[in-house]
PDB file of C-alpha atoms in Angstrom:
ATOM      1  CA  UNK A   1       0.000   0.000   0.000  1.00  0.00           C
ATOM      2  CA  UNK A   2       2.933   2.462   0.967  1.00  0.00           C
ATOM      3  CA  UNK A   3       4.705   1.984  -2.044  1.00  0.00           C
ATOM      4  CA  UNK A   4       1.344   2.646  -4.737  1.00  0.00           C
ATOM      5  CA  UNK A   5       0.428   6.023  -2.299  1.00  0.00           C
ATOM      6  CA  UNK A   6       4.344   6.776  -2.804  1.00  0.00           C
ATOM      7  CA  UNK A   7       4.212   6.402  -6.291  1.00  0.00           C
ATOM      8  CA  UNK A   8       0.759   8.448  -6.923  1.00  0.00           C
ATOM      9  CA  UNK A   9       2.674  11.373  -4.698  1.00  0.00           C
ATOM     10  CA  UNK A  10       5.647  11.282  -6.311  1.00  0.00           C
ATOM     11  CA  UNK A  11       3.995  10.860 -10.227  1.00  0.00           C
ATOM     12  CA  UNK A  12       1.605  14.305  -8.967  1.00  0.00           C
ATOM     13  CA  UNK A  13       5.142  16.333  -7.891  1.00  0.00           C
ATOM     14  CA  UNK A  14       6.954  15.304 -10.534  1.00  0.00           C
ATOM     15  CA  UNK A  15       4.278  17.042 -13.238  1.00  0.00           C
ATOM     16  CA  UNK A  16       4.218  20.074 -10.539  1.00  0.00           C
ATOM     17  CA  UNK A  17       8.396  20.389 -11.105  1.00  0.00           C
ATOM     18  CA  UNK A  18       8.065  20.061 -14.409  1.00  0.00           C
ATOM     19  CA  UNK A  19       4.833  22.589 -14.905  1.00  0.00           C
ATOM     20  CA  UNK A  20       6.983  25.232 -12.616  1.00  0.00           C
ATOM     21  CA  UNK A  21       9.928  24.978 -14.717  1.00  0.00           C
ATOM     22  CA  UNK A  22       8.618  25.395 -17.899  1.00  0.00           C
ATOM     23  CA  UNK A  23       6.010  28.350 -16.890  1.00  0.00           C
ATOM     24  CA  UNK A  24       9.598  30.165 -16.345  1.00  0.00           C
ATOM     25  CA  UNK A  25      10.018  30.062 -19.738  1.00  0.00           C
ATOM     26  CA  UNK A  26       6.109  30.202 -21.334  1.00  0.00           C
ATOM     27  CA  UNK A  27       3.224  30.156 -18.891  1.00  0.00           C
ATOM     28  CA  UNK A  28       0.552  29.514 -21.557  1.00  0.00           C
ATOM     29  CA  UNK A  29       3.096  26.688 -22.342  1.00  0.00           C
ATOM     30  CA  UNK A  30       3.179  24.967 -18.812  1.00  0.00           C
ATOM     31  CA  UNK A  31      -0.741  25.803 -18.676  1.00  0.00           C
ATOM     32  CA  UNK A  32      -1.632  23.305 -21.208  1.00  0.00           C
ATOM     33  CA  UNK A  33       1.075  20.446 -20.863  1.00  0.00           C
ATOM     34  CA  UNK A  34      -0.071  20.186 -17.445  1.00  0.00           C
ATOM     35  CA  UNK A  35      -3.797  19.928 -18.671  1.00  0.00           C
ATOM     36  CA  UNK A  36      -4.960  22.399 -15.868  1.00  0.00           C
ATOM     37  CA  UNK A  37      -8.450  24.328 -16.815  1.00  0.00           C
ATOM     38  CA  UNK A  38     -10.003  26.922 -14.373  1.00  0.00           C
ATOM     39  CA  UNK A  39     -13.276  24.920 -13.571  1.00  0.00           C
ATOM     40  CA  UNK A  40     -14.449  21.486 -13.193  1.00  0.00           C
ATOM     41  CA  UNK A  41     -14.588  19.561 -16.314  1.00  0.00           C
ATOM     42  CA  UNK A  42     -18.269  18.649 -16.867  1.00  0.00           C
ATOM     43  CA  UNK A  43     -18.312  15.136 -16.851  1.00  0.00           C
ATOM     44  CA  UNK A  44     -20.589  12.471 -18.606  1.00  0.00           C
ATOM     45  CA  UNK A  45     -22.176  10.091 -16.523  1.00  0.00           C
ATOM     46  CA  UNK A  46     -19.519   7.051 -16.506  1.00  0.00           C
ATOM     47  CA  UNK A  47     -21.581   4.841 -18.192  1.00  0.00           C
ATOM     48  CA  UNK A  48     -22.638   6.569 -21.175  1.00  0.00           C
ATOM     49  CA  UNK A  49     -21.795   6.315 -24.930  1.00  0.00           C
ATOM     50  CA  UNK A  50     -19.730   9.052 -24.700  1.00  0.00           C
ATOM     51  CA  UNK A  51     -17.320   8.043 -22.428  1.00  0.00           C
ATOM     52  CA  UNK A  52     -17.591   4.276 -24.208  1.00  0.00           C
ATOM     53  CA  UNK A  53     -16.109   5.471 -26.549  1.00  0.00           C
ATOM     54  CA  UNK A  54     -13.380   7.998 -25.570  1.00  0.00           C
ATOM     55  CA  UNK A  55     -11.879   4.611 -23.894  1.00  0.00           C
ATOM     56  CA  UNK A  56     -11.994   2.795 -26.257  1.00  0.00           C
ATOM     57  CA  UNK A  57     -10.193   5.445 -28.586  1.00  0.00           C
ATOM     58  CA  UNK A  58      -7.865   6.463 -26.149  1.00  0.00           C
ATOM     59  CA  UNK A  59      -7.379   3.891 -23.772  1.00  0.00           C
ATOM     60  CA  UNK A  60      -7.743   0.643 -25.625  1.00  0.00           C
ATOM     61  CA  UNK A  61      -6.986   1.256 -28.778  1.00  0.00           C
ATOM     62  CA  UNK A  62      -3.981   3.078 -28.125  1.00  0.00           C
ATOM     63  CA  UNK A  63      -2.446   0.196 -26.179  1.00  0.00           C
ATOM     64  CA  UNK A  64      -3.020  -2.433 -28.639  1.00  0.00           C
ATOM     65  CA  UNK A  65      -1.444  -0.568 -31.553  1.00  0.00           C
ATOM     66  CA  UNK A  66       1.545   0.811 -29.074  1.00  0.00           C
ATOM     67  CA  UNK A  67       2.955  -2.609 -27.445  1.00  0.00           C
ATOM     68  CA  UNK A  68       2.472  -4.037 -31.129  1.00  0.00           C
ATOM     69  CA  UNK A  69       4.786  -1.266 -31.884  1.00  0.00           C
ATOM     70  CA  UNK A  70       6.883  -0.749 -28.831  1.00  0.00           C
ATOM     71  CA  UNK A  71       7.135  -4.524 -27.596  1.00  0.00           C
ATOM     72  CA  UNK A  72       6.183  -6.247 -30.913  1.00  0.00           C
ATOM     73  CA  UNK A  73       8.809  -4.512 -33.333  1.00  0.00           C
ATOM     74  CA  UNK A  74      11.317  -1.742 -31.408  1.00  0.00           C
ATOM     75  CA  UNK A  75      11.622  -4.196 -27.973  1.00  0.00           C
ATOM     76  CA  UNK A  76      11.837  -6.860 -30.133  1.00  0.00           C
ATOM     77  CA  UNK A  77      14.490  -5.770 -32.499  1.00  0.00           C
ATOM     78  CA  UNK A  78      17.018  -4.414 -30.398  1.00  0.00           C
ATOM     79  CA  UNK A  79      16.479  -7.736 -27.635  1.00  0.00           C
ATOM     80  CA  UNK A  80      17.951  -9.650 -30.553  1.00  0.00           C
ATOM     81  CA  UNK A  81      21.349  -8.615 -30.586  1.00  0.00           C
ATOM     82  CA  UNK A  82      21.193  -6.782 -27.236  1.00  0.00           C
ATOM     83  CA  UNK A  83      20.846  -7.084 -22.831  1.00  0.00           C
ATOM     84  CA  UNK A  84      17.537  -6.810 -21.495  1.00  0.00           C
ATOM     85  CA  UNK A  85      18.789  -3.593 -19.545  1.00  0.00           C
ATOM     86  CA  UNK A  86      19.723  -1.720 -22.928  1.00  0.00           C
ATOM     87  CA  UNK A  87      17.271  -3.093 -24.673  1.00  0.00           C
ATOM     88  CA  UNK A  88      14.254  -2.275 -22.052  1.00  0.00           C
ATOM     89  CA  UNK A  89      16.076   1.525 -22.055  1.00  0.00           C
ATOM     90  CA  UNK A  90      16.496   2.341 -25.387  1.00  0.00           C
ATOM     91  CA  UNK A  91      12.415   1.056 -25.819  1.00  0.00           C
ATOM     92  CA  UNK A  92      11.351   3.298 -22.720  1.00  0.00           C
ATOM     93  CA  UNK A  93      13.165   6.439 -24.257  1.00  0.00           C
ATOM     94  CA  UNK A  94      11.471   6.436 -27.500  1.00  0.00           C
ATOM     95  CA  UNK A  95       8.653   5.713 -25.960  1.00  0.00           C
ATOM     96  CA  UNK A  96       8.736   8.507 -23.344  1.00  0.00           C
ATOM     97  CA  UNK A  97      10.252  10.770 -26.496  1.00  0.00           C
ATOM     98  CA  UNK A  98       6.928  10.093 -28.528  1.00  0.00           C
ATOM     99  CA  UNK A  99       4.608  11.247 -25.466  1.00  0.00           C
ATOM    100  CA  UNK A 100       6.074  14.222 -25.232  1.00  0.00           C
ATOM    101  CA  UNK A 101       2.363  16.373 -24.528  1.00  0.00           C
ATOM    102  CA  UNK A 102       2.505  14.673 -21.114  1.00  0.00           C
ATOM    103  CA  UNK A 103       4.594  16.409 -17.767  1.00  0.00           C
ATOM    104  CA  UNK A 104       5.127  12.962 -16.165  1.00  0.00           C
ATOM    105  CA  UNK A 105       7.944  11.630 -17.862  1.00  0.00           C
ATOM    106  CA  UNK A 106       9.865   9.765 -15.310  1.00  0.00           C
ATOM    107  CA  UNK A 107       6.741   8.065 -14.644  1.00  0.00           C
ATOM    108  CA  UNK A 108       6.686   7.078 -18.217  1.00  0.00           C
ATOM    109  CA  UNK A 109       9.790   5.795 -18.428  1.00  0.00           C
ATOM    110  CA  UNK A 110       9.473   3.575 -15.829  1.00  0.00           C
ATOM    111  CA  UNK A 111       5.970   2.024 -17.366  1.00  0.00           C
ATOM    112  CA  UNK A 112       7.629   1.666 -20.172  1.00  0.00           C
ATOM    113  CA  UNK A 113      10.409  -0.340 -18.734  1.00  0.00           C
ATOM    114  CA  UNK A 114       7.707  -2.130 -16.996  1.00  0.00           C
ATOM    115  CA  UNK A 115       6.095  -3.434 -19.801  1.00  0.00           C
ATOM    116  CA  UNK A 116       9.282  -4.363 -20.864  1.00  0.00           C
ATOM    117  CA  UNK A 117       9.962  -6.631 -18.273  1.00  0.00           C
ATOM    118  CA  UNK A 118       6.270  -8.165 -18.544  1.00  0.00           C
ATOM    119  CA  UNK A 119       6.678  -8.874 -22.225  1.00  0.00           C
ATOM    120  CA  UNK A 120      10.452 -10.438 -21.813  1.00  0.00           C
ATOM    121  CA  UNK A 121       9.119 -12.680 -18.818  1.00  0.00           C
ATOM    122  CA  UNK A 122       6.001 -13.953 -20.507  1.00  0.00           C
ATOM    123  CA  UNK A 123       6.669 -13.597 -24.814  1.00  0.00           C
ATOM    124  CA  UNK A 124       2.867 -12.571 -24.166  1.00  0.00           C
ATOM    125  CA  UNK A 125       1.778  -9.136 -26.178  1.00  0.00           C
ATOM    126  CA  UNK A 126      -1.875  -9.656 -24.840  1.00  0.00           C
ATOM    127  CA  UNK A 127      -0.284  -9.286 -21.468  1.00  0.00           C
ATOM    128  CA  UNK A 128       1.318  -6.051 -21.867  1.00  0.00           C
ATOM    129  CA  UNK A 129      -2.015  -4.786 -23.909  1.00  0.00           C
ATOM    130  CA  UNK A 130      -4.289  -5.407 -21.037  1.00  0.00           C
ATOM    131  CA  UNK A 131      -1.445  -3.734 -18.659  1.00  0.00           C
ATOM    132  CA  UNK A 132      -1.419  -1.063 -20.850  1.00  0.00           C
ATOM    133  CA  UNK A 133      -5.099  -0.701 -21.533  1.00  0.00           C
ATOM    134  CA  UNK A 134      -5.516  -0.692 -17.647  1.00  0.00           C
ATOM    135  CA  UNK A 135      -3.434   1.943 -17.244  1.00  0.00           C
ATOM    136  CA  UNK A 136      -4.766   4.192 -19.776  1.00  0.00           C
ATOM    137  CA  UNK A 137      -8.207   3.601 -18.198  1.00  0.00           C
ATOM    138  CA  UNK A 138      -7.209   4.548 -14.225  1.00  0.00           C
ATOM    139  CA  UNK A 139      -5.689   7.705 -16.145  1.00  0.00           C
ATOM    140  CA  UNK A 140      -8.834   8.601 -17.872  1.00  0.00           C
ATOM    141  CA  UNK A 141     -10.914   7.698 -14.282  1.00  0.00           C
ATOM    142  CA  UNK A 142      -8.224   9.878 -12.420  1.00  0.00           C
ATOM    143  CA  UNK A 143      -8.445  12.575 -14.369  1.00  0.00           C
ATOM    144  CA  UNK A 144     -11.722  13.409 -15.242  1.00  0.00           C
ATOM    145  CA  UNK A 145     -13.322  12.337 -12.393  1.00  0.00           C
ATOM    146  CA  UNK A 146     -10.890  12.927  -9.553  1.00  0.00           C
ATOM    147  CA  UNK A 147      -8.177  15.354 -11.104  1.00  0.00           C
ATOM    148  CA  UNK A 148      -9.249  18.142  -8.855  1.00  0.00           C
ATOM    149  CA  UNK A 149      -5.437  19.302  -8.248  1.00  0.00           C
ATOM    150  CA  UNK A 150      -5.605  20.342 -11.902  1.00  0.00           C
ATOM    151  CA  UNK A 151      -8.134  23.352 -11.232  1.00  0.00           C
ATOM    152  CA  UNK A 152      -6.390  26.412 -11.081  1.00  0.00           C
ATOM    153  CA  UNK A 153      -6.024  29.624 -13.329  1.00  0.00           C
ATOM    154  CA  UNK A 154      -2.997  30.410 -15.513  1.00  0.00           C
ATOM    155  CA  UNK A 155      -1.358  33.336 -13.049  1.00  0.00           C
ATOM    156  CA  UNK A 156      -0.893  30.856 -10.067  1.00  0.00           C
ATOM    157  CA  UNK A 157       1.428  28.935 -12.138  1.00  0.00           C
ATOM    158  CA  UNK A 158       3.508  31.604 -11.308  1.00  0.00           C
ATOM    159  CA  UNK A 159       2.866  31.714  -7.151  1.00  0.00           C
ATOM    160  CA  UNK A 160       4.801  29.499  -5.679  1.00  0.00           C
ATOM    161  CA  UNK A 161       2.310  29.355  -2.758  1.00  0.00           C
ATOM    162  CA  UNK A 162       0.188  26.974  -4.930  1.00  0.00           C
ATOM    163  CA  UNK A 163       2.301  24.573  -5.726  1.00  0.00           C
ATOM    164  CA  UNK A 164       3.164  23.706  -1.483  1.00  0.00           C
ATOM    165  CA  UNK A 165       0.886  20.654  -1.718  1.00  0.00           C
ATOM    166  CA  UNK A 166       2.145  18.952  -4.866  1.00  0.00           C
ATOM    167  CA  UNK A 167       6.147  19.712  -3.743  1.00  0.00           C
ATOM    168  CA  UNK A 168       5.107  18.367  -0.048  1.00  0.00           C
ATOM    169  CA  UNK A 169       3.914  15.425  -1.563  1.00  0.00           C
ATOM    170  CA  UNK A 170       6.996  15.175  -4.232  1.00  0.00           C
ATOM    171  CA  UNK A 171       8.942  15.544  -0.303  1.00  0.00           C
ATOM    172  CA  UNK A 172       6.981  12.595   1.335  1.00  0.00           C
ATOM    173  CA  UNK A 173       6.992  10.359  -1.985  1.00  0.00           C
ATOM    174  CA  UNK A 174      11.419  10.761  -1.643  1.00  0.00           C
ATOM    175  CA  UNK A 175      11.433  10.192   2.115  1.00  0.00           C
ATOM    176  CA  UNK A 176       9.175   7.383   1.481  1.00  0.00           C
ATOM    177  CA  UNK A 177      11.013   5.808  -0.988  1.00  0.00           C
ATOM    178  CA  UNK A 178      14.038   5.885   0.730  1.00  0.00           C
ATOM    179  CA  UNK A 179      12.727   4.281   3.682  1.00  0.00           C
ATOM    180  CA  UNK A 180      11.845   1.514   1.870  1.00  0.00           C
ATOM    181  CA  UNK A 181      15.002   0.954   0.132  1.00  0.00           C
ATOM    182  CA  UNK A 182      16.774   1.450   3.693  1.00  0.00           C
ATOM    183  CA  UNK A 183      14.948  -1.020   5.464  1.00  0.00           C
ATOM    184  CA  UNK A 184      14.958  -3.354   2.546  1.00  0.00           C
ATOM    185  CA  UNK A 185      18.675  -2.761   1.799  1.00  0.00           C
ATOM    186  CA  UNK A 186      19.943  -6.163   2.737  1.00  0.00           C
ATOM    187  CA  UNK A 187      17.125  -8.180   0.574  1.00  0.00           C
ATOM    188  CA  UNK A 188      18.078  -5.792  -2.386  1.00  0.00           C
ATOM    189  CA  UNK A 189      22.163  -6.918  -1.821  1.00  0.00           C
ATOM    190  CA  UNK A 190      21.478 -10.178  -2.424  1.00  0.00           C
ATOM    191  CA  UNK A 191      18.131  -9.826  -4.947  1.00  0.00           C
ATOM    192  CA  UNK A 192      18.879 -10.774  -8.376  1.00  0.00           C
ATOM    193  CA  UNK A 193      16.268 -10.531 -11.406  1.00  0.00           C
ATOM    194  CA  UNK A 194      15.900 -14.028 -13.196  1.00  0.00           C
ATOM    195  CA  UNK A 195      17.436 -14.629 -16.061  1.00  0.00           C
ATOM    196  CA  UNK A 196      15.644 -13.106 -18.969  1.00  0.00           C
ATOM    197  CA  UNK A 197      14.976 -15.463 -22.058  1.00  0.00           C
ATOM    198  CA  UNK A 198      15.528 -15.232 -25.515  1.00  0.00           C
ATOM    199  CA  UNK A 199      13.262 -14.095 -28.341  1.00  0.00           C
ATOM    200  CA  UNK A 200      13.653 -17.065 -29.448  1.00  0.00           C
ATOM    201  CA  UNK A 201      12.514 -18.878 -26.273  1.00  0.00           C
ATOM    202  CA  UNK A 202       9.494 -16.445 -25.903  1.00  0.00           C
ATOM    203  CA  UNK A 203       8.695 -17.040 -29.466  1.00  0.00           C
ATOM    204  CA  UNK A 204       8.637 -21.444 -29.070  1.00  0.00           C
ATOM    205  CA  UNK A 205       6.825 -20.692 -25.211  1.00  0.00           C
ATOM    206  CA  UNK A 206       4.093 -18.765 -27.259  1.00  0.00           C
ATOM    207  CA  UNK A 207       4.015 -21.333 -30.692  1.00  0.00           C
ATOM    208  CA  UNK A 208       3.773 -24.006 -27.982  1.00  0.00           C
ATOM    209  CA  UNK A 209       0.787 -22.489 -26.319  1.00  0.00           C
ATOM    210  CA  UNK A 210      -1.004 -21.525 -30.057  1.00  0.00           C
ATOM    211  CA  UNK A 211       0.199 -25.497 -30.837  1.00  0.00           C
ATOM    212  CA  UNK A 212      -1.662 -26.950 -27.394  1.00  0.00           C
ATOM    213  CA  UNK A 213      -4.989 -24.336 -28.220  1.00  0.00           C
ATOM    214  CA  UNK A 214      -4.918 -25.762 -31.890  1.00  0.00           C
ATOM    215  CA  UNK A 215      -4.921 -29.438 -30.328  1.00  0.00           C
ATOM    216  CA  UNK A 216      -7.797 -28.523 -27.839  1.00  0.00           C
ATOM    217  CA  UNK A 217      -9.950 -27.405 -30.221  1.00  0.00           C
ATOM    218  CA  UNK A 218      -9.347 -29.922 -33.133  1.00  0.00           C
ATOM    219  CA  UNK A 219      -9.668 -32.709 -30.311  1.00  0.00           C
ATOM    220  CA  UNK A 220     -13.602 -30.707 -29.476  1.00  0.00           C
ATOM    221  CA  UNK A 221     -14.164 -30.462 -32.985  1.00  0.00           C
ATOM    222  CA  UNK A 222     -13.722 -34.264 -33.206  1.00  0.00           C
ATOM    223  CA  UNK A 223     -15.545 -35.067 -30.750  1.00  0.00           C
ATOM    224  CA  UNK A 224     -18.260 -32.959 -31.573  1.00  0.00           C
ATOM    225  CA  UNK A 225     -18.366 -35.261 -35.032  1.00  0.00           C
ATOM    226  CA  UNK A 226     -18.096 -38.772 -33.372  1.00  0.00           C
ATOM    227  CA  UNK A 227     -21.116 -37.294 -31.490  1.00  0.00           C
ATOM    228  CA  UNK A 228     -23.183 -36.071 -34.810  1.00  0.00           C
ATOM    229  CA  UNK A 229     -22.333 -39.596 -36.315  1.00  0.00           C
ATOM    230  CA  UNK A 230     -23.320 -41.174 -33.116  1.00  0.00           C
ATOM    231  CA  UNK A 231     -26.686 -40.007 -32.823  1.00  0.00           C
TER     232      UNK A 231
END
């Protein structure tokens, strides 16, 4: 529980650095990266057509045709002839690089190395789509529905006054951390991540599993015909 509360605090600091830092240079700028508007947002009634829809445009569909792109092809490509570690970095920078309208980049990064991790573990893109997809969907939920942080008007960009709750929570997220990585120092010594597999090994894991579904349902099929010729 700490460590997802950490994580939300540090993700809503880390887009209040950011936002402060760039209205330095253009205030209308920092106003819209950071998606902040003056007023509520009027919101559809979650289950609606509407908002049907805007998830499945922007949350689903975007995560199907990203890890077929990020995981399927770049991930892929580079695992070949290079380390998980390099491999899992060079994938999360282009894929933080092409977000670039969002102000939580760190946090980006680190999903993307995430997903990473989940595709070189199980050779399973479905996996990292529904990760993905669920992601994409607690953003939606969190920000139209409970983004309340966000309402402000462009000129207190500029006070630093407003920004005391985000950076206090940015503070508490770091101590937090760090607390957890002190008192879990000596399991993190002698921690190592399992060996990652091949493409090649995730690619017979996942022919094996299409072979064993093909089986199942040409064995149901069969039976299904000893039964018409049966009766």
């Amino acid at each position: 529980m700490i460590p997802r509360v950490a994580t939300l605090m540090f993700t809503l600091g880390e887009s209040a650095v950011f936002t402060k830092i760039v209205t330095y240079y253009d205030v209308e700028a920092a106003y819209s990266l950071g998606k902040y508007h003056p007023e509520a947002y009027t919101s559809h009634p979650f289950f609606s057509v509407h908002v049907f829809t805007f998830i499945i445009c922007s949350a689903i569909f975007p995560a199907i045709f990203e890890e077929l792109f990020f995981r399927g092809l770049v991930f892929r490509s580079i695992y070949k002839n290079k380390s998980f570690f390099l491999s899992s970095v060079l994938t999360a920078a282009i894929f933080t690089a092409l977000h670039f309208s969002k102000t939580i980049y760190i946090g980006t990064f680190l999903f993307s190395l995430a997903l990473s991790y989940l595709y070189a573990t199980t050779g399973s893109l479905r996996t990292c789509m529904v990760a993905h997809a669920t992601f994409n969907l607690l953003a939606f939920i969190n920000q139209y529905y409970f983004d309340f942080h966000r309402i402000r008007g462009v000129d207190e960009l500029s006070e630093w006054h407003h920004w005391i709750p985000e950076l206090a929570m940015l503070g508490i997220a770091l101590v937090a951390f760090g607390w957890i990585i002190f008192i879990s120092k000596d399991a993190i010594k002698h921690a190592s991540l399992p060996a990652m597999p091949s493409v090649q090994q995730a690619d017979e894991r996942q022919r094996k599993t299409e072979v064993r579904g093909g089986n199942e349902s040409a064995h149901r099929h069969s039976s299904e015909a000893e039964h018409i010729t049966t009766n």
